[in-house]
Each structure stands twice: as structure tokens, then as C-alpha cells.
Amino acid sequence: VLRMPSCLLKLTKVVLSHKPWALFFLIFMFISFAYIKLYWDIWEDPKSRGHAYSLSAEINCAHHVPSSLDIAGEPSPSAGNVFFVETSEQTTPSYLFSCSVESAARAHPGSRVVVLMKGLAKGNASLPQHWAFSLLSCFPNVEIRPLDLIELFSGTPLKRWYLWPLRHWEPHFLAVLSDACRFVLMWKFGGIYLDTDFIVLKNLENFTNALGIQDKKELNGAFLSFKPKHKFIELCMQDFVQNYNGWVWGHQGPELLTRVFKKWCSLRTIKSISCKGVSALAPEAVYPIPWQDWKKLFEAVSASELHKLLKNTYAVHIWNKLSHGTKLEIPSQALLAQLYSQFCPATYAKMKQD
């Protein structure tokens, strides 16, 4: 008769004497193992992921972008990149997503507008069938690519942070991952980074080594414009790791940039200033509507009010986290509807059609 090893016998006695706690522990370990296994299977082999793409008719570029002047020409080799990032598996862009990219492409005809999406499979030459991809392909300077996070973070302090297998359990993981991506993109490549809830009004390339003030207390990283390998962005990556807290909303984003900028400029409070080659832009530049007043985006404004509001504005942040569930009348005199109409007319035409 085989005898049970003494260590296993002791473990069995412990389990039997603490049944509820032992059962909970074993279930927890099993679920953790299964979840981690599933997590790595999905992330290690993006080609194996299945997608339920919506099928839609191809966009007629001549119809939606009628003038050759509206279609960007070949990007200039000397011009920088404009980056957008989608860190979720989402591959069905919203109207706002499409408008953000379209408006950036129109405002930066000589630049490459690079859209990085985690949900796109590596090595697959064709994009999913979706109206937004068809529409954005009308602009020769728009490039939509898979987001390879392992490759992106390699050679930076954030690689080790990213590879911790339980990272995705944190409540704000996708937002924090987006924060990480923008810092690394600015560090490695430079150029302009924009969140996918911006509508671009004017060319942003005159802003170099700059970011925007969102209110009296904080900066925001929804817009960044930096030269590659800039010391300020290097300090942001260091702070990201050294003072990491993924459980507090904004700690790795606006709060991080505010911490670093205050040290950089030896400030106690945030103000519009340029110091050591880095500029904090006044709120009207890219955050003309404070997040507390996001509902104003859905209120009617006259043409004169719109002109006055946007006189010194280069882009408008739509605060999608707060505004995404609000109904927008199309067409209407609502501020947001007028922004769509003027700065992303192809997306606006699709909205009216739908």
C-alpha cells in the first residue's frame, strides 16, 4: 500500500481543520491561475483573437471628401507624427473617435496621423469592415496600425511595470495603460499625442514641448507635444514607476504631469508659464470647456458665440468619460454638433445619414 508523504498528510490535516478558509484559498488560487493563463494566451498571440466586426458599405471618398483640397497630400518627411491610441480591444470606432482622427488629418495635411489600436491583429494586412476605417482611409496621411505593447515599452522603465501579470486587475487599468503609452510614444518618437475625444480646429505643430492646463489645479495629458528623448518626458516615465498607484483615478495622468511640472518649474501652484523649454498652455488653447462644464457642449450657441469661444482655441476636449451617454441632436445648433459639422464634415455626413 502506498503511503501518503508526510508533507501532504500535514497539508490534508490543515485543510480538513480549516475547511471554509482552505476552500476559499483553493478556489482563489484556481481562478487566479485560470485568469492569468487566459490573459497571457490572449496577449501573447494576437492573431488568435476573434473579432465580431460590423459589416457596412464602403465609404465613397469622392462623396464624403468632395474637394481635393480637403484630402491631405503625402506627408512631409520632416513633419512630426500625430498619435492616437486605443488600448482596449475595441475595433468599432465611434463617431467621436472618427471625428478626432479626421479633424487631426485635415489640420495636419503634411504629417502622418498614426492610429494605434490594440484590438487589431498583428500581421493582418486588412482592416475590419467598419464605416470609420473606410472613411479614414480617404485621407492618405492617416495610418491605422496594431498596437504592440511589448515592443512599445521595450527599452523603457515601463516595460517591467507592464509585464506584471496581475496589472490588469486594477480598476483603471485601460486608462493607466493609455497614460503609459503616451509617455513612451513621446519619449521614443516625439510629435503630438491626442486622446480620441479631441476635435482639432487648427494645426498644433507650432506647440513644441508643450501640454495644456485643464483647470486652476492641474495639467492634463490628453494633448502632448514633445521632441523625442526630452528630459521632461523621461522624468514623467520615472515618476510613473516610482510613485505608481493604479487604484486612484488620474494619479498616473493629470496628477503625475502636475507633480513633475511643479518640480520642473519650482512652482507651488499651476499657471500658464514656459520654463526650461516646456510650456503649460492656458486652458483656452486645448481645454476651452472645463470638465465641470461639459454639458455646455450639448447646449445651443450662436455663430458669433462660437467664434468668440474658439478664437484662441486649437482643439476642444470633449470629456468623453463624462459626456458619452448624452444624446446629441443632429443637425442642431449645439456646440458639439457645430464642431462636428465644421471640423470633421465627412464624419458629420455619416452621422446625418445614420
Short mmCIF file of C-alpha atoms in Angstrom, two decimals, residues 69-287:
data_model
loop_
_atom_site.label_atom_id
_atom_site.label_comp_id
_atom_site.label_asym_id
_atom_site.label_seq_id
_atom_site.Cartn_x
_atom_site.Cartn_y
_atom_site.Cartn_z
CA LEU A 69 -8.08 70.49 -51.20
CA ASP A 70 -9.75 68.66 -48.30
CA ILE A 71 -7.77 65.46 -48.86
CA ALA A 72 -4.32 65.57 -47.35
CA GLY A 73 -1.40 65.04 -49.68
CA GLU A 74 1.63 62.91 -48.99
CA PRO A 75 3.03 63.67 -45.53
CA SER A 76 6.28 65.57 -45.39
CA PRO A 77 9.31 63.54 -44.19
CA SER A 78 10.31 66.45 -41.93
CA ALA A 79 6.89 66.76 -40.28
CA GLY A 80 6.18 65.01 -36.99
CA ASN A 81 3.60 62.35 -36.24
CA VAL A 82 0.21 62.85 -34.64
CA PHE A 83 -0.59 59.83 -32.46
CA PHE A 84 -3.91 58.38 -31.28
CA VAL A 85 -4.06 55.25 -29.11
CA GLU A 86 -6.83 52.74 -28.39
CA THR A 87 -5.74 50.47 -25.52
CA SER A 88 -8.90 48.37 -25.36
CA GLU A 89 -9.82 45.55 -27.76
CA GLN A 90 -12.38 47.85 -29.39
CA THR A 91 -12.34 47.80 -33.21
CA THR A 92 -15.62 49.60 -33.89
CA PRO A 93 -14.70 53.30 -33.69
CA SER A 94 -17.34 55.75 -32.52
CA TYR A 95 -18.37 58.93 -34.31
CA LEU A 96 -16.21 60.93 -31.88
CA PHE A 97 -13.20 58.68 -32.50
CA SER A 98 -13.63 59.13 -36.26
CA CYS A 99 -14.08 62.89 -35.87
CA SER A 100 -10.92 63.18 -33.76
CA VAL A 101 -8.77 61.45 -36.37
CA GLU A 102 -10.44 63.20 -39.32
CA SER A 103 -10.07 66.66 -37.78
CA ALA A 104 -6.40 65.98 -36.97
CA ALA A 105 -5.77 64.74 -40.53
CA ARG A 106 -7.36 67.87 -42.01
CA ALA A 107 -5.45 70.22 -39.68
CA HIS A 108 -2.10 68.46 -40.29
CA PRO A 109 -2.02 67.63 -44.02
CA GLY A 110 1.78 67.33 -44.05
CA SER A 111 2.00 64.99 -41.05
CA ARG A 112 1.35 61.30 -40.54
CA VAL A 113 -1.68 60.72 -38.33
CA VAL A 114 -0.96 57.35 -36.71
CA VAL A 115 -3.80 55.46 -35.01
CA LEU A 116 -2.56 52.58 -32.84
CA MET A 117 -5.20 50.02 -31.85
CA LYS A 118 -4.59 47.09 -29.54
CA GLY A 119 -7.55 45.16 -30.96
CA LEU A 120 -6.02 44.86 -34.42
CA ALA A 121 -4.21 41.58 -35.08
CA LYS A 122 -0.53 41.81 -35.98
CA GLY A 123 0.36 40.67 -39.45
CA ASN A 124 -3.17 41.12 -40.81
CA ALA A 125 -2.97 43.44 -43.80
CA SER A 126 -6.67 44.22 -43.99
CA LEU A 127 -8.67 46.31 -41.53
CA PRO A 128 -12.01 45.16 -40.11
CA GLN A 129 -15.03 46.14 -42.18
CA HIS A 130 -16.37 49.22 -40.47
CA TRP A 131 -17.50 52.57 -41.87
CA ALA A 132 -14.96 54.55 -39.80
CA PHE A 133 -11.99 52.66 -41.24
CA SER A 134 -13.35 53.16 -44.75
CA LEU A 135 -13.90 56.85 -44.11
CA LEU A 136 -10.48 57.47 -42.56
CA SER A 137 -8.78 55.63 -45.42
CA CYS A 138 -9.91 58.54 -47.62
CA PHE A 139 -7.10 60.56 -46.02
CA PRO A 140 -3.67 59.47 -47.34
CA ASN A 141 -1.91 60.76 -44.23
CA VAL A 142 -3.89 58.50 -41.85
CA GLU A 143 -2.24 55.21 -40.88
CA ILE A 144 -4.08 52.65 -38.72
CA ARG A 145 -1.77 50.09 -37.11
CA PRO A 146 -1.80 47.36 -34.45
CA LEU A 147 -0.58 48.45 -31.01
CA ASP A 148 2.24 46.10 -29.95
CA LEU A 149 2.63 46.92 -26.27
CA ILE A 150 5.63 44.65 -25.60
CA GLU A 151 7.52 46.30 -28.45
CA LEU A 152 6.39 49.81 -27.48
CA PHE A 153 7.52 49.53 -23.86
CA SER A 154 10.81 47.76 -24.60
CA GLY A 155 13.85 49.81 -23.64
CA THR A 156 11.90 51.97 -21.17
CA PRO A 157 11.30 51.87 -17.38
CA LEU A 158 7.67 50.96 -18.10
CA LYS A 159 8.37 47.52 -19.56
CA ARG A 160 8.78 45.86 -16.16
CA TRP A 161 5.67 47.65 -14.89
CA TYR A 162 3.64 46.39 -17.83
CA LEU A 163 4.77 42.77 -17.62
CA TRP A 164 3.48 42.20 -14.08
CA PRO A 165 0.74 39.60 -14.79
CA LEU A 166 -1.84 40.92 -12.27
CA ARG A 167 -1.64 44.51 -13.56
CA HIS A 168 -4.93 44.23 -15.48
CA TRP A 169 -6.88 43.63 -12.24
CA GLU A 170 -6.52 47.27 -11.29
CA PRO A 171 -9.77 49.26 -11.63
CA HIS A 172 -8.44 51.91 -14.04
CA PHE A 173 -6.06 49.70 -15.99
CA LEU A 174 -7.05 50.80 -19.53
CA ALA A 175 -6.78 54.49 -18.63
CA VAL A 176 -3.42 53.94 -16.91
CA LEU A 177 -2.20 51.90 -19.88
CA SER A 178 -3.15 54.82 -22.13
CA ASP A 179 -1.15 57.16 -19.87
CA ALA A 180 1.86 54.85 -20.17
CA CYS A 181 1.57 54.65 -23.96
CA ARG A 182 1.53 58.42 -24.48
CA PHE A 183 4.67 58.96 -22.39
CA VAL A 184 6.58 56.25 -24.25
CA LEU A 185 5.39 57.47 -27.67
CA MET A 186 6.55 61.00 -26.87
CA TRP A 187 9.86 59.69 -25.48
CA LYS A 188 10.66 57.38 -28.37
CA PHE A 189 9.25 59.24 -31.37
CA GLY A 190 8.16 62.73 -30.35
CA GLY A 191 5.42 64.59 -32.18
CA ILE A 192 1.87 65.19 -30.98
CA TYR A 193 -0.31 62.90 -28.87
CA LEU A 194 -4.10 63.36 -28.68
CA ASP A 195 -6.85 61.48 -26.88
CA THR A 196 -9.58 60.10 -29.14
CA ASP A 197 -12.09 62.60 -27.73
CA PHE A 198 -10.48 65.74 -29.17
CA ILE A 199 -11.78 67.77 -32.09
CA VAL A 200 -8.86 69.59 -33.72
CA LEU A 201 -9.54 73.09 -35.03
CA LYS A 202 -6.09 74.32 -36.06
CA ASN A 203 -2.61 72.99 -36.74
CA LEU A 204 -0.88 72.15 -33.45
CA GLU A 205 2.68 71.88 -34.74
CA ASN A 206 3.66 75.36 -33.53
CA PHE A 207 3.42 73.99 -29.98
CA THR A 208 6.71 72.29 -29.13
CA ASN A 209 7.43 70.70 -25.75
CA ALA A 210 4.01 71.75 -24.52
CA LEU A 211 0.97 70.49 -22.64
CA GLY A 212 -2.29 72.09 -21.51
CA ILE A 213 -3.75 73.35 -18.25
CA GLN A 214 -7.19 71.87 -17.63
CA ASP A 215 -8.08 74.00 -14.59
CA LYS A 216 -6.52 76.06 -11.80
CA LYS A 217 -5.12 72.98 -10.09
CA GLU A 218 -3.98 70.54 -12.76
CA LEU A 219 -2.41 69.91 -16.13
CA ASN A 220 -3.79 67.25 -18.45
CA GLY A 221 -2.05 64.82 -20.81
CA ALA A 222 -4.89 64.45 -23.34
CA PHE A 223 -2.71 66.70 -25.52
CA LEU A 224 1.07 66.44 -25.52
CA SER A 225 3.62 67.83 -27.98
CA PHE A 226 7.27 66.98 -27.39
CA LYS A 227 10.52 66.37 -29.18
CA PRO A 228 11.86 62.82 -28.80
CA LYS A 229 14.04 61.93 -25.78
CA HIS A 230 13.01 65.08 -23.92
CA LYS A 231 14.14 65.21 -20.28
CA PHE A 232 10.67 66.22 -19.06
CA ILE A 233 9.09 63.07 -20.54
CA GLU A 234 11.93 60.99 -19.10
CA LEU A 235 11.07 62.36 -15.64
CA CYS A 236 7.41 61.53 -16.28
CA MET A 237 8.32 57.89 -17.00
CA GLN A 238 10.44 57.74 -13.85
CA ASP A 239 7.64 59.19 -11.73
CA PHE A 240 5.18 56.76 -13.35
CA VAL A 241 7.12 53.82 -11.92
CA GLN A 242 8.47 55.28 -8.68
CA ASN A 243 5.19 56.82 -7.46
CA TYR A 244 2.85 54.30 -9.05
CA ASN A 245 -0.71 53.95 -7.81
CA GLY A 246 -3.09 52.40 -10.31
CA TRP A 247 -6.01 52.43 -7.86
CA VAL A 248 -6.52 56.21 -7.84
CA TRP A 249 -8.10 57.78 -10.92
CA GLY A 250 -5.78 60.33 -12.54
CA HIS A 251 -2.76 59.54 -10.35
CA GLN A 252 -0.75 58.36 -13.38
CA GLY A 253 -2.15 61.06 -15.68
CA PRO A 254 -3.07 64.64 -14.73
CA GLU A 255 -1.72 64.30 -11.20
CA LEU A 256 1.59 62.89 -12.46
CA LEU A 257 2.08 65.67 -15.01
CA THR A 258 1.19 68.26 -12.37
CA ARG A 259 3.70 66.77 -9.90
CA VAL A 260 6.50 66.67 -12.45
CA PHE A 261 5.79 70.12 -13.87
CA LYS A 262 5.75 71.73 -10.42
CA LYS A 263 9.18 70.24 -9.69
CA TRP A 264 10.42 71.14 -13.18
CA CYS A 265 9.47 74.81 -12.74
CA SER A 266 9.76 75.01 -8.92
CA LEU A 267 6.09 76.01 -8.65
CA ARG A 268 3.60 75.67 -5.83
CA THR A 269 0.52 76.23 -7.97
CA ILE A 270 -0.11 75.65 -11.67
CA LYS A 271 -0.14 78.64 -14.02
CA SER A 272 0.38 79.32 -17.71
CA ILE A 273 4.12 79.55 -17.97
CA SER A 274 7.11 78.45 -20.03
CA CYS A 275 10.17 77.32 -18.12
CA LYS A 276 13.24 75.29 -19.05
CA GLY A 277 11.83 74.88 -22.53
CA VAL A 278 8.46 73.37 -21.52
CA SER A 279 5.21 75.33 -21.88
CA ALA A 280 1.97 74.96 -19.94
CA LEU A 281 -0.71 76.33 -22.27
CA ALA A 282 -3.63 78.38 -20.95
CA PRO A 283 -6.91 76.42 -20.72
CA GLU A 284 -8.48 78.10 -23.77
CA ALA A 285 -5.80 76.57 -26.04
CA VAL A 286 -6.98 72.95 -25.83
CA TYR A 287 -9.39 72.76 -22.86
#
